[in-house]
Structures are given as structure tokens and as C-alpha cells.
């Protein structure tokens, strides 16, 4: 999105358009579909703001099938044994974090979060801890272990299982005998949670146990009483983990009641170690459904990837068979969450025996679309005289669409935020102007929003005449954004040397497993790319190169979007062009690597990715421009993953009769939905 008027550009007023008119929302928009149907567990869970995780062992990360499934399917990782006391502190005061560090590094590099498991447990203790009989000594040892381990991983762990399995089975409702219980008494659990809060105030603190899924069980009631007591007295506890090691019958009928009852105490609930004997599809579906039906059930973790990785391997209890193929239970879980089931696959996300180089075949070579009417129009107020709303970026998170966009007028540009649960509500959503936040006044335009999973922060990328960004820990808080910071100290030399009479615009960030890339345009036929490491982001962008160019400046103009295609190792690039009729449209390319070369997909004016000529307008042809916008993603993190089929694109359109100053044109936002695709 260019920063000001364009002298010398094919002007809209010279294209035979009639008198200017401000488009209104008086027409009835066609209904738009809801959330994207994803084809992987993690991406689909993200549609409801949840995670889908798995237990991981360090020594298996070198197994290509194992790692391939892990990286494709799961957005949360729990070290199976690597954070337990016998590994992390085998002798007093001597800590060994190397095995767990490998898991944390792998998860971070692939955009997954980590659950810490576990700090205090009666099992897998080194002998020196079990031999302590003095309360003062044990209390010091316990506090030091918690503090040292949490400090090592501070800022890298989503949630800790602070205390694990402290209650007896059976009808007694009492604490299990252990060195901690025997020497320190009942208060050791509370003490552990208080120490943990001090060690890492940002991490979620959980109690985790098995056989507490049945609401009628004495053990369940005993844990419930403890959590109720803790919350009433302000003891720091944020979540309760239900291990969910089920037999062939699956969860007890009261499982959802149990989750809801604990959640009503003000804590999150999570399914933390799920496996089900013989992997019954009904049992798996019912377990996941129970979580989905409780708003504070924030995620599901299965205890292993393939049946051969399970501690119950003889019962084949997991979602992938020993060869890494999806089982019927996998599809049952995915469809229960609202996703789209696919054929059995191996680790890379491609059907067994398929050629990975053609894995983008799900993207057609020609596209057809249906457009809604204008869904979102400007909402001027006493201090914001707005002519157009444009350049949208959108994510689906916690059951809502969150839209960020430019607001434009003759006096300049800034940013706006709105959210809603369904597209039918988009027009009535409240507009929050971000110049009232620390983002401030002045030229800000063309936003892009995503969650950077390694830092658990939301990023808003936008142009200020430079490439800028702000961060926020709460996507729904429009006042939570930080002041602008720059990705570069100044315009990279290669851009300055090639920009000619254009403008440096439309910054776009996307990351793969190891590297983050920043794409930008110059309104002069060039697409640029810089890079930095996942670990360094947002700092260190360098190696700026021309990633794509065209001798016709209007054929490769601006508004580039780059996405990973779900279930494949392919990437999709979209760039806005200006056609021979002066109207905006999109061309497309694909690549096997973000740092690689791009091959045309639907990249011509006669065979475009999206142009008014391949779009149907059931609500009336309210625009002949298909301009700057963004795909509805399958998730919301820095990988910018989109489904391979059933695409949707939120875009800016314009009353065909509008003319005049570019900044004052009455742009509105509409939604394209792919049609005619064999999904």
C-alpha cells in the first residue's frame, strides 16, 4: 500500500469512471462460511484458540518419520522424561538440562510451545532425594530444584506441571506417601506452587494427575477440594491436568462434568497425557468433544506420536500406527474439532509414495471465486474523518476473527482494529483506532498480524516510511500495542538502488523452521526479501535481495502475501498487479522454499489468481478491483499456514464509479470464497 498519491501512475480518474460516490452498506451481503477447516491437528485446534500437543523423547528426534509428524501436527510439546528430577538433578546441586534443551530448542524452532513436566513427583527421583529425612534440608532442596529449573527455562515454558500425582487411588482421598509428604506434610504442594510463582510469574502453574476424570470418584473430589481451597486462599494455581489414560471404553460419562466443575473454580483445564487402548474412534472423539464443550479446556496432549512410541505400545493406543500412518482415530479427532479428514500419510504430510515435489498439487492452476458484498466500511468519529478502510490483515483466534486494517483520508493513514465471531457481524463491529495506543499518530499503514510462538507475543507489522512493528501480549486489547520499532536502521541498499520513482511498501513477515523472512515491494516491479534467524527475530534482518522482478512495474506492483500451504512443503506467493484496464488484481507463484525461486501458478492477466473476471458477485458487482488483502489462515502463528483448498481472501474493493485523490477513495472490505475446487 503506497504512502501517498502517485504522480505518473495510470490515474483512476482517467479510466473512464464516472462521478465519485461513497459506497454504502445498504446492499445485503451474501453469507460467508465460518472458520477454516484445517487438515492437521494443531492447525484445527488453533481455530478455537486451543493447542494440540504430544509427548516427545529427545532420542527420537533424529527419526525422520517421528520428527516429520511432530512438526506437522502438533503445536505443544511435553518432554516425556527429560525434565524429571532424575534427569535434571541427578546429584544434589548438579543440574543437567541438555536432553530437555534439545526438545525445547526443537519446539521453538518449529513454532511449538512447551509444557514443563514435571517439577515435583514421587517417582523418577534420584536416590539422594528419597534419603532425606530432615524437613529443613528437604524444603531447601525442593525450593532450589524448582527455582533453578524454572529459571533455566524462564520465558520458554507455557505451563509447568508443578506437582504430579500427589493423591492416592481408591476411596481415601488422602495424599500419596512420598518423601515430600512424609517429611514435609500436606503443605508441600502449596509451598511448591508458591515457589514456582516466584520463579517464573508468567508461566501457567498446573496440578496434574490420573484417575481424576470421573466426577464421582473420591480421588477426583479430593483434588477438587484442594483446588477449591487454593483458589479461595489465593494460592497460585492456574490449571489442572487430566492425564486421561483410558481403557477401550474411553472417558467416563461424567468427564465433561468434571472438566466444567474444575473450570468453574477459575482455573484452566487440560487433557495432558491422552491415550486410549485400541484407539477407539468413538472414545477419542468423545474425549476431545468434552474438551471442546468446556470453554476453559485449553488443549489436548496425546502421550506419544506412534503406537511404537507409547508406554502402552501393546495396546496400540495412539493416533498414528507404528509406521507413522494416520489411524481412523486421527480422522475422528480431526473431524470432531471441525477439520477435514485426509488419507493416511507419512511424516512429511504427503500421501505414502507420493512425490513431495508435487505436493502443492492441491492448489489448482486456475481459480474461481464468489464474493460477498462489502462487509466492512469506515466508521468516522469526531477525530477520525475516514474515507476508506483497506489493506486488511486477519486471524481467527479464540473463536473470533480479529481484523487490522488501514484507515485512509486526504490527511493521511493510520490503523484500526475490530473483532467479531461471524462475518455477518463484521459490519456492526466496534472500530478501535490504534493511534490512541502507543502506536501513535502519523503515517502507519498496511498491517500484518501474527502470533510469534517462540516469544508468545503478537506482532503487528506495518509501514511507516520504514518497516516497523509493535507487540502485544493480548490480541484483543487495542491499547496493549507497544510503540513502533524498526526492523532496519534505514532502507537496505539494494532497495534504494532499484526503487526508482516508486515507494517502499507492504512489509510481510513469514518464518519457516529456522529462518524468518521479510518481504517488501517498491511499486517499481521488484519484490525484496531479507532474512534473520528464528532465534534472533525481530532483530538481525540482513541479506536483502530481489526475490522476484518484472520489467512492467505494474505487473509486480505491491501488496505481496506469502503463505505456507498446509500439509505440504510448498509456499504460495501473491502479488497485486494493475491490469491493462487500470484495475487491481492478484497474480500467484509457488516455491519449495521461502528463500528459493518462484514458479508461476496463476500469474497472468488472462489467468489470474483473483480478478473481477474470475469472481462472481451474487450480491451485485460492487467492485471491479480485487486489491490488497489477506488469506484466512488455518492458524495464527508466524508460519502463516493456509489450507490447500476452500480458500478465503479478505480484500479491499472499490465502487467502480469512484474517482479522485487516491487517499480519499472509498475502499471497503469484502470476502472472496473459492468455488469449483474439488476439496
PDB file of N, CA and C in Angstrom, residues 15-94:
ATOM      1  N   UNK A  15      -9.669   6.659 -16.237  1.00  0.00           N
ATOM      2  CA  UNK A  15     -10.041   5.333 -16.726  1.00  0.00           C
ATOM      3  C   UNK A  15     -11.487   5.277 -17.166  1.00  0.00           C
ATOM      4  N   UNK A  16     -12.046   6.397 -17.439  1.00  0.00           N
ATOM      5  CA  UNK A  16     -13.421   6.403 -17.938  1.00  0.00           C
ATOM      6  C   UNK A  16     -14.446   6.219 -16.847  1.00  0.00           C
ATOM      7  N   UNK A  17     -14.053   6.459 -15.566  1.00  0.00           N
ATOM      8  CA  UNK A  17     -15.000   6.288 -14.472  1.00  0.00           C
ATOM      9  C   UNK A  17     -15.882   7.521 -14.368  1.00  0.00           C
ATOM     10  N   UNK A  18     -17.006   7.345 -13.760  1.00  0.00           N
ATOM     11  CA  UNK A  18     -17.961   8.435 -13.629  1.00  0.00           C
ATOM     12  C   UNK A  18     -17.719   9.209 -12.347  1.00  0.00           C
ATOM     13  N   UNK A  19     -18.691   9.961 -11.909  1.00  0.00           N
ATOM     14  CA  UNK A  19     -18.523  10.837 -10.747  1.00  0.00           C
ATOM     15  C   UNK A  19     -18.251  10.038  -9.491  1.00  0.00           C
ATOM     16  N   UNK A  20     -17.525  10.642  -8.545  1.00  0.00           N
ATOM     17  CA  UNK A  20     -17.201   9.965  -7.295  1.00  0.00           C
ATOM     18  C   UNK A  20     -18.458   9.725  -6.486  1.00  0.00           C
ATOM     19  N   UNK A  21     -18.455   8.583  -5.806  1.00  0.00           N
ATOM     20  CA  UNK A  21     -19.587   8.258  -4.934  1.00  0.00           C
ATOM     21  C   UNK A  21     -19.074   7.426  -3.787  1.00  0.00           C
ATOM     22  N   UNK A  22     -19.608   7.631  -2.628  1.00  0.00           N
ATOM     23  CA  UNK A  22     -19.205   6.857  -1.467  1.00  0.00           C
ATOM     24  C   UNK A  22     -20.104   5.642  -1.358  1.00  0.00           C
ATOM     25  N   UNK A  23     -19.487   4.465  -1.426  1.00  0.00           N
ATOM     26  CA  UNK A  23     -20.258   3.224  -1.386  1.00  0.00           C
ATOM     27  C   UNK A  23     -20.791   2.995   0.023  1.00  0.00           C
ATOM     28  N   UNK A  24     -22.047   2.613   0.133  1.00  0.00           N
ATOM     29  CA  UNK A  24     -22.640   2.338   1.432  1.00  0.00           C
ATOM     30  C   UNK A  24     -22.872   0.855   1.600  1.00  0.00           C
ATOM     31  N   UNK A  25     -23.319   0.467   2.774  1.00  0.00           N
ATOM     32  CA  UNK A  25     -23.588  -0.932   3.075  1.00  0.00           C
ATOM     33  C   UNK A  25     -25.066  -1.247   2.977  1.00  0.00           C
ATOM     34  N   UNK A  26     -25.769  -0.539   2.130  1.00  0.00           N
ATOM     35  CA  UNK A  26     -27.213  -0.748   2.051  1.00  0.00           C
ATOM     36  C   UNK A  26     -27.579  -2.067   1.407  1.00  0.00           C
ATOM     37  N   UNK A  27     -26.660  -2.614   0.568  1.00  0.00           N
ATOM     38  CA  UNK A  27     -26.933  -3.908  -0.058  1.00  0.00           C
ATOM     39  C   UNK A  27     -26.817  -5.031   0.945  1.00  0.00           C
ATOM     40  N   UNK A  28     -27.433  -6.160   0.653  1.00  0.00           N
ATOM     41  CA  UNK A  28     -27.349  -7.338   1.521  1.00  0.00           C
ATOM     42  C   UNK A  28     -26.183  -8.200   1.083  1.00  0.00           C
ATOM     43  N   UNK A  29     -25.236  -8.422   1.989  1.00  0.00           N
ATOM     44  CA  UNK A  29     -24.073  -9.248   1.661  1.00  0.00           C
ATOM     45  C   UNK A  29     -24.453 -10.711   1.705  1.00  0.00           C
ATOM     46  N   UNK A  30     -23.806 -11.491   0.831  1.00  0.00           N
ATOM     47  CA  UNK A  30     -24.033 -12.931   0.871  1.00  0.00           C
ATOM     48  C   UNK A  30     -23.361 -13.513   2.096  1.00  0.00           C
ATOM     49  N   UNK A  31     -23.926 -14.577   2.617  1.00  0.00           N
ATOM     50  CA  UNK A  31     -23.362 -15.216   3.802  1.00  0.00           C
ATOM     51  C   UNK A  31     -21.997 -15.791   3.482  1.00  0.00           C
ATOM     52  N   UNK A  32     -21.055 -15.643   4.401  1.00  0.00           N
ATOM     53  CA  UNK A  32     -19.710 -16.190   4.225  1.00  0.00           C
ATOM     54  C   UNK A  32     -19.505 -17.346   5.175  1.00  0.00           C
ATOM     55  N   UNK A  33     -18.772 -18.366   4.740  1.00  0.00           N
ATOM     56  CA  UNK A  33     -18.521 -19.503   5.618  1.00  0.00           C
ATOM     57  C   UNK A  33     -17.762 -19.083   6.857  1.00  0.00           C
ATOM     58  N   UNK A  34     -17.762 -19.955   7.859  1.00  0.00           N
ATOM     59  CA  UNK A  34     -17.100 -19.662   9.117  1.00  0.00           C
ATOM     60  C   UNK A  34     -15.631 -19.997   9.084  1.00  0.00           C
ATOM     61  N   UNK A  35     -15.119 -20.611  10.139  1.00  0.00           N
ATOM     62  CA  UNK A  35     -13.697 -20.854  10.284  1.00  0.00           C
ATOM     63  C   UNK A  35     -13.193 -21.846   9.235  1.00  0.00           C
ATOM     64  N   UNK A  36     -11.906 -21.737   8.962  1.00  0.00           N
ATOM     65  CA  UNK A  36     -11.250 -22.638   8.025  1.00  0.00           C
ATOM     66  C   UNK A  36     -11.268 -24.066   8.560  1.00  0.00           C
ATOM     67  N   UNK A  37     -11.463 -25.032   7.682  1.00  0.00           N
ATOM     68  CA  UNK A  37     -11.346 -26.437   8.044  1.00  0.00           C
ATOM     69  C   UNK A  37      -9.919 -26.869   7.753  1.00  0.00           C
ATOM     70  N   UNK A  38      -9.146 -27.079   8.801  1.00  0.00           N
ATOM     71  CA  UNK A  38      -7.745 -27.440   8.641  1.00  0.00           C
ATOM     72  C   UNK A  38      -7.593 -28.945   8.451  1.00  0.00           C
ATOM     73  N   UNK A  39      -6.389 -29.357   8.062  1.00  0.00           N
ATOM     74  CA  UNK A  39      -6.126 -30.779   7.814  1.00  0.00           C
ATOM     75  C   UNK A  39      -5.041 -31.332   8.720  1.00  0.00           C
ATOM     76  N   UNK A  40      -4.654 -30.584   9.753  1.00  0.00           N
ATOM     77  CA  UNK A  40      -3.743 -31.104  10.764  1.00  0.00           C
ATOM     78  C   UNK A  40      -4.312 -30.793  12.149  1.00  0.00           C
ATOM     79  N   UNK A  41      -3.881 -31.555  13.139  1.00  0.00           N
ATOM     80  CA  UNK A  41      -4.450 -31.445  14.482  1.00  0.00           C
ATOM     81  C   UNK A  41      -4.192 -30.071  15.098  1.00  0.00           C
ATOM     82  N   UNK A  42      -2.933 -29.634  15.065  1.00  0.00           N
ATOM     83  CA  UNK A  42      -2.603 -28.363  15.691  1.00  0.00           C
ATOM     84  C   UNK A  42      -3.296 -27.187  15.040  1.00  0.00           C
ATOM     85  N   UNK A  43      -3.327 -27.183  13.704  1.00  0.00           N
ATOM     86  CA  UNK A  43      -3.956 -26.073  12.993  1.00  0.00           C
ATOM     87  C   UNK A  43      -5.446 -26.017  13.262  1.00  0.00           C
ATOM     88  N   UNK A  44      -6.097 -27.181  13.337  1.00  0.00           N
ATOM     89  CA  UNK A  44      -7.530 -27.165  13.594  1.00  0.00           C
ATOM     90  C   UNK A  44      -7.837 -26.785  15.037  1.00  0.00           C
ATOM     91  N   UNK A  45      -7.044 -27.285  15.982  1.00  0.00           N
ATOM     92  CA  UNK A  45      -7.255 -26.893  17.378  1.00  0.00           C
ATOM     93  C   UNK A  45      -7.117 -25.379  17.531  1.00  0.00           C
ATOM     94  N   UNK A  46      -6.213 -24.797  16.772  1.00  0.00           N
ATOM     95  CA  UNK A  46      -5.992 -23.354  16.853  1.00  0.00           C
ATOM     96  C   UNK A  46      -7.215 -22.558  16.434  1.00  0.00           C
ATOM     97  N   UNK A  47      -8.103 -23.144  15.641  1.00  0.00           N
ATOM     98  CA  UNK A  47      -9.300 -22.437  15.212  1.00  0.00           C
ATOM     99  C   UNK A  47     -10.176 -22.046  16.401  1.00  0.00           C
ATOM    100  N   UNK A  48     -10.087 -22.810  17.490  1.00  0.00           N
ATOM    101  CA  UNK A  48     -10.856 -22.476  18.692  1.00  0.00           C
ATOM    102  C   UNK A  48      -9.958 -21.925  19.792  1.00  0.00           C
ATOM    103  N   UNK A  49      -8.724 -21.539  19.431  1.00  0.00           N
ATOM    104  CA  UNK A  49      -7.798 -20.977  20.417  1.00  0.00           C
ATOM    105  C   UNK A  49      -7.158 -22.012  21.309  1.00  0.00           C
ATOM    106  N   UNK A  50      -7.226 -23.301  20.921  1.00  0.00           N
ATOM    107  CA  UNK A  50      -6.632 -24.367  21.723  1.00  0.00           C
ATOM    108  C   UNK A  50      -5.345 -24.873  21.076  1.00  0.00           C
ATOM    109  N   UNK A  51      -4.610 -25.693  21.807  1.00  0.00           N
ATOM    110  CA  UNK A  51      -3.451 -26.365  21.240  1.00  0.00           C
ATOM    111  C   UNK A  51      -3.725 -27.860  21.133  1.00  0.00           C
ATOM    112  N   UNK A  52      -2.947 -28.531  20.315  1.00  0.00           N
ATOM    113  CA  UNK A  52      -2.955 -29.996  20.286  1.00  0.00           C
ATOM    114  C   UNK A  52      -1.497 -30.424  20.358  1.00  0.00           C
ATOM    115  N   UNK A  53      -1.157 -31.158  21.420  1.00  0.00           N
ATOM    116  CA  UNK A  53       0.237 -31.461  21.687  1.00  0.00           C
ATOM    117  C   UNK A  53       0.532 -32.937  21.797  1.00  0.00           C
ATOM    118  N   UNK A  54       1.801 -33.233  22.047  1.00  0.00           N
ATOM    119  CA  UNK A  54       2.241 -34.616  22.210  1.00  0.00           C
ATOM    120  C   UNK A  54       3.440 -34.673  23.133  1.00  0.00           C
ATOM    121  N   UNK A  55       3.671 -35.849  23.719  1.00  0.00           N
ATOM    122  CA  UNK A  55       4.884 -36.102  24.489  1.00  0.00           C
ATOM    123  C   UNK A  55       6.010 -36.451  23.530  1.00  0.00           C
ATOM    124  N   UNK A  56       7.226 -35.985  23.851  1.00  0.00           N
ATOM    125  CA  UNK A  56       8.368 -36.135  22.947  1.00  0.00           C
ATOM    126  C   UNK A  56       9.572 -36.643  23.722  1.00  0.00           C
ATOM    127  N   UNK A  57      10.340 -37.517  23.081  1.00  0.00           N
ATOM    128  CA  UNK A  57      11.588 -38.023  23.649  1.00  0.00           C
ATOM    129  C   UNK A  57      12.757 -37.512  22.820  1.00  0.00           C
ATOM    130  N   UNK A  58      13.805 -37.037  23.476  1.00  0.00           N
ATOM    131  CA  UNK A  58      14.949 -36.459  22.775  1.00  0.00           C
ATOM    132  C   UNK A  58      15.559 -37.432  21.784  1.00  0.00           C
ATOM    133  N   UNK A  59      15.749 -38.676  22.193  1.00  0.00           N
ATOM    134  CA  UNK A  59      16.484 -39.617  21.345  1.00  0.00           C
ATOM    135  C   UNK A  59      15.729 -39.980  20.074  1.00  0.00           C
ATOM    136  N   UNK A  60      14.454 -39.633  19.995  1.00  0.00           N
ATOM    137  CA  UNK A  60      13.671 -39.951  18.800  1.00  0.00           C
ATOM    138  C   UNK A  60      13.629 -38.806  17.791  1.00  0.00           C
ATOM    139  N   UNK A  61      14.187 -37.661  18.146  1.00  0.00           N
ATOM    140  CA  UNK A  61      14.108 -36.516  17.242  1.00  0.00           C
ATOM    141  C   UNK A  61      14.888 -36.736  15.952  1.00  0.00           C
ATOM    142  N   UNK A  62      15.836 -37.663  15.969  1.00  0.00           N
ATOM    143  CA  UNK A  62      16.587 -37.981  14.766  1.00  0.00           C
ATOM    144  C   UNK A  62      15.863 -38.914  13.821  1.00  0.00           C
ATOM    145  N   UNK A  63      14.728 -39.432  14.247  1.00  0.00           N
ATOM    146  CA  UNK A  63      13.899 -40.304  13.405  1.00  0.00           C
ATOM    147  C   UNK A  63      13.063 -39.406  12.493  1.00  0.00           C
ATOM    148  N   UNK A  64      13.293 -39.484  11.174  1.00  0.00           N
ATOM    149  CA  UNK A  64      12.634 -38.585  10.243  1.00  0.00           C
ATOM    150  C   UNK A  64      11.125 -38.692  10.262  1.00  0.00           C
ATOM    151  N   UNK A  65      10.597 -39.908  10.366  1.00  0.00           N
ATOM    152  CA  UNK A  65       9.146 -40.082  10.403  1.00  0.00           C
ATOM    153  C   UNK A  65       8.562 -39.451  11.662  1.00  0.00           C
ATOM    154  N   UNK A  66       9.194 -39.739  12.789  1.00  0.00           N
ATOM    155  CA  UNK A  66       8.761 -39.198  14.081  1.00  0.00           C
ATOM    156  C   UNK A  66       8.776 -37.666  14.060  1.00  0.00           C
ATOM    157  N   UNK A  67       9.928 -37.084  13.657  1.00  0.00           N
ATOM    158  CA  UNK A  67      10.055 -35.630  13.659  1.00  0.00           C
ATOM    159  C   UNK A  67       9.126 -34.985  12.632  1.00  0.00           C
ATOM    160  N   UNK A  68       8.911 -35.667  11.511  1.00  0.00           N
ATOM    161  CA  UNK A  68       8.027 -35.118  10.495  1.00  0.00           C
ATOM    162  C   UNK A  68       6.604 -34.983  10.984  1.00  0.00           C
ATOM    163  N   UNK A  69       6.110 -36.022  11.657  1.00  0.00           N
ATOM    164  CA  UNK A  69       4.753 -35.956  12.213  1.00  0.00           C
ATOM    165  C   UNK A  69       4.683 -34.892  13.303  1.00  0.00           C
ATOM    166  N   UNK A  70       5.693 -34.874  14.167  1.00  0.00           N
ATOM    167  CA  UNK A  70       5.738 -33.890  15.249  1.00  0.00           C
ATOM    168  C   UNK A  70       5.628 -32.471  14.706  1.00  0.00           C
ATOM    169  N   UNK A  71       6.430 -32.149  13.724  1.00  0.00           N
ATOM    170  CA  UNK A  71       6.483 -30.788  13.217  1.00  0.00           C
ATOM    171  C   UNK A  71       5.229 -30.417  12.440  1.00  0.00           C
ATOM    172  N   UNK A  72       4.596 -31.397  11.817  1.00  0.00           N
ATOM    173  CA  UNK A  72       3.414 -31.123  11.011  1.00  0.00           C
ATOM    174  C   UNK A  72       2.153 -30.985  11.842  1.00  0.00           C
ATOM    175  N   UNK A  73       2.014 -31.799  12.874  1.00  0.00           N
ATOM    176  CA  UNK A  73       0.721 -31.970  13.529  1.00  0.00           C
ATOM    177  C   UNK A  73       0.550 -31.242  14.847  1.00  0.00           C
ATOM    178  N   UNK A  74       1.629 -30.993  15.598  1.00  0.00           N
ATOM    179  CA  UNK A  74       1.472 -30.626  16.999  1.00  0.00           C
ATOM    180  C   UNK A  74       1.997 -29.222  17.293  1.00  0.00           C
ATOM    181  N   UNK A  75       1.249 -28.493  18.119  1.00  0.00           N
ATOM    182  CA  UNK A  75       1.604 -27.126  18.469  1.00  0.00           C
ATOM    183  C   UNK A  75       2.015 -26.983  19.934  1.00  0.00           C
ATOM    184  N   UNK A  76       2.044 -28.085  20.669  1.00  0.00           N
ATOM    185  CA  UNK A  76       2.518 -28.104  22.048  1.00  0.00           C
ATOM    186  C   UNK A  76       3.346 -29.362  22.236  1.00  0.00           C
ATOM    187  N   UNK A  77       4.430 -29.245  22.973  1.00  0.00           N
ATOM    188  CA  UNK A  77       5.344 -30.362  23.196  1.00  0.00           C
ATOM    189  C   UNK A  77       5.553 -30.537  24.695  1.00  0.00           C
ATOM    190  N   UNK A  78       5.472 -31.775  25.168  1.00  0.00           N
ATOM    191  CA  UNK A  78       5.781 -32.102  26.557  1.00  0.00           C
ATOM    192  C   UNK A  78       6.948 -33.081  26.581  1.00  0.00           C
ATOM    193  N   UNK A  79       8.086 -32.727  27.175  1.00  0.00           N
ATOM    194  CA  UNK A  79       9.171 -33.704  27.310  1.00  0.00           C
ATOM    195  C   UNK A  79       8.693 -34.900  28.134  1.00  0.00           C
ATOM    196  N   UNK A  80       8.880 -36.090  27.598  1.00  0.00           N
ATOM    197  CA  UNK A  80       8.332 -37.276  28.256  1.00  0.00           C
ATOM    198  C   UNK A  80       9.044 -37.576  29.567  1.00  0.00           C
ATOM    199  N   UNK A  81      10.360 -37.510  29.564  1.00  0.00           N
ATOM    200  CA  UNK A  81      11.138 -37.814  30.772  1.00  0.00           C
ATOM    201  C   UNK A  81      12.249 -36.809  31.053  1.00  0.00           C
ATOM    202  N   UNK A  82      12.553 -35.970  30.097  1.00  0.00           N
ATOM    203  CA  UNK A  82      13.772 -35.163  30.141  1.00  0.00           C
ATOM    204  C   UNK A  82      13.755 -34.046  31.178  1.00  0.00           C
ATOM    205  N   UNK A  83      12.596 -33.707  31.723  1.00  0.00           N
ATOM    206  CA  UNK A  83      12.528 -32.675  32.753  1.00  0.00           C
ATOM    207  C   UNK A  83      12.240 -33.238  34.136  1.00  0.00           C
ATOM    208  N   UNK A  84      12.237 -34.549  34.242  1.00  0.00           N
ATOM    209  CA  UNK A  84      12.010 -35.175  35.551  1.00  0.00           C
ATOM    210  C   UNK A  84      13.293 -35.144  36.376  1.00  0.00           C
ATOM    211  N   UNK A  85      13.120 -35.236  37.685  1.00  0.00           N
ATOM    212  CA  UNK A  85      14.203 -34.936  38.622  1.00  0.00           C
ATOM    213  C   UNK A  85      15.419 -35.825  38.411  1.00  0.00           C
ATOM    214  N   UNK A  86      15.239 -37.098  38.106  1.00  0.00           N
ATOM    215  CA  UNK A  86      16.398 -37.980  37.976  1.00  0.00           C
ATOM    216  C   UNK A  86      17.273 -37.606  36.788  1.00  0.00           C
ATOM    217  N   UNK A  87      16.709 -36.869  35.828  1.00  0.00           N
ATOM    218  CA  UNK A  87      17.499 -36.394  34.695  1.00  0.00           C
ATOM    219  C   UNK A  87      18.071 -35.013  34.953  1.00  0.00           C
ATOM    220  N   UNK A  88      17.273 -34.108  35.489  1.00  0.00           N
ATOM    221  CA  UNK A  88      17.708 -32.720  35.597  1.00  0.00           C
ATOM    222  C   UNK A  88      18.619 -32.444  36.790  1.00  0.00           C
ATOM    223  N   UNK A  89      18.483 -33.217  37.888  1.00  0.00           N
ATOM    224  CA  UNK A  89      19.371 -33.022  39.048  1.00  0.00           C
ATOM    225  C   UNK A  89      19.749 -34.386  39.625  1.00  0.00           C
ATOM    226  N   UNK A  90      20.572 -35.128  38.913  1.00  0.00           N
ATOM    227  CA  UNK A  90      20.901 -36.490  39.358  1.00  0.00           C
ATOM    228  C   UNK A  90      21.686 -36.522  40.668  1.00  0.00           C
ATOM    229  N   UNK A  91      22.450 -35.472  40.938  1.00  0.00           N
ATOM    230  CA  UNK A  91      23.114 -35.337  42.233  1.00  0.00           C
ATOM    231  C   UNK A  91      22.874 -33.928  42.739  1.00  0.00           C
ATOM    232  N   UNK A  92      22.906 -33.776  44.034  1.00  0.00           N
ATOM    233  CA  UNK A  92      22.478 -32.519  44.635  1.00  0.00           C
ATOM    234  C   UNK A  92      23.272 -31.327  44.101  1.00  0.00           C
ATOM    235  N   UNK A  93      22.525 -30.354  43.572  1.00  0.00           N
ATOM    236  CA  UNK A  93      23.126 -29.122  43.086  1.00  0.00           C
ATOM    237  C   UNK A  93      23.793 -29.233  41.728  1.00  0.00           C
ATOM    238  N   UNK A  94      23.788 -30.417  41.139  1.00  0.00           N
ATOM    239  CA  UNK A  94      24.409 -30.624  39.827  1.00  0.00           C
ATOM    240  C   UNK A  94      23.298 -30.853  38.803  1.00  0.00           C
TER     241      UNK A  94
END
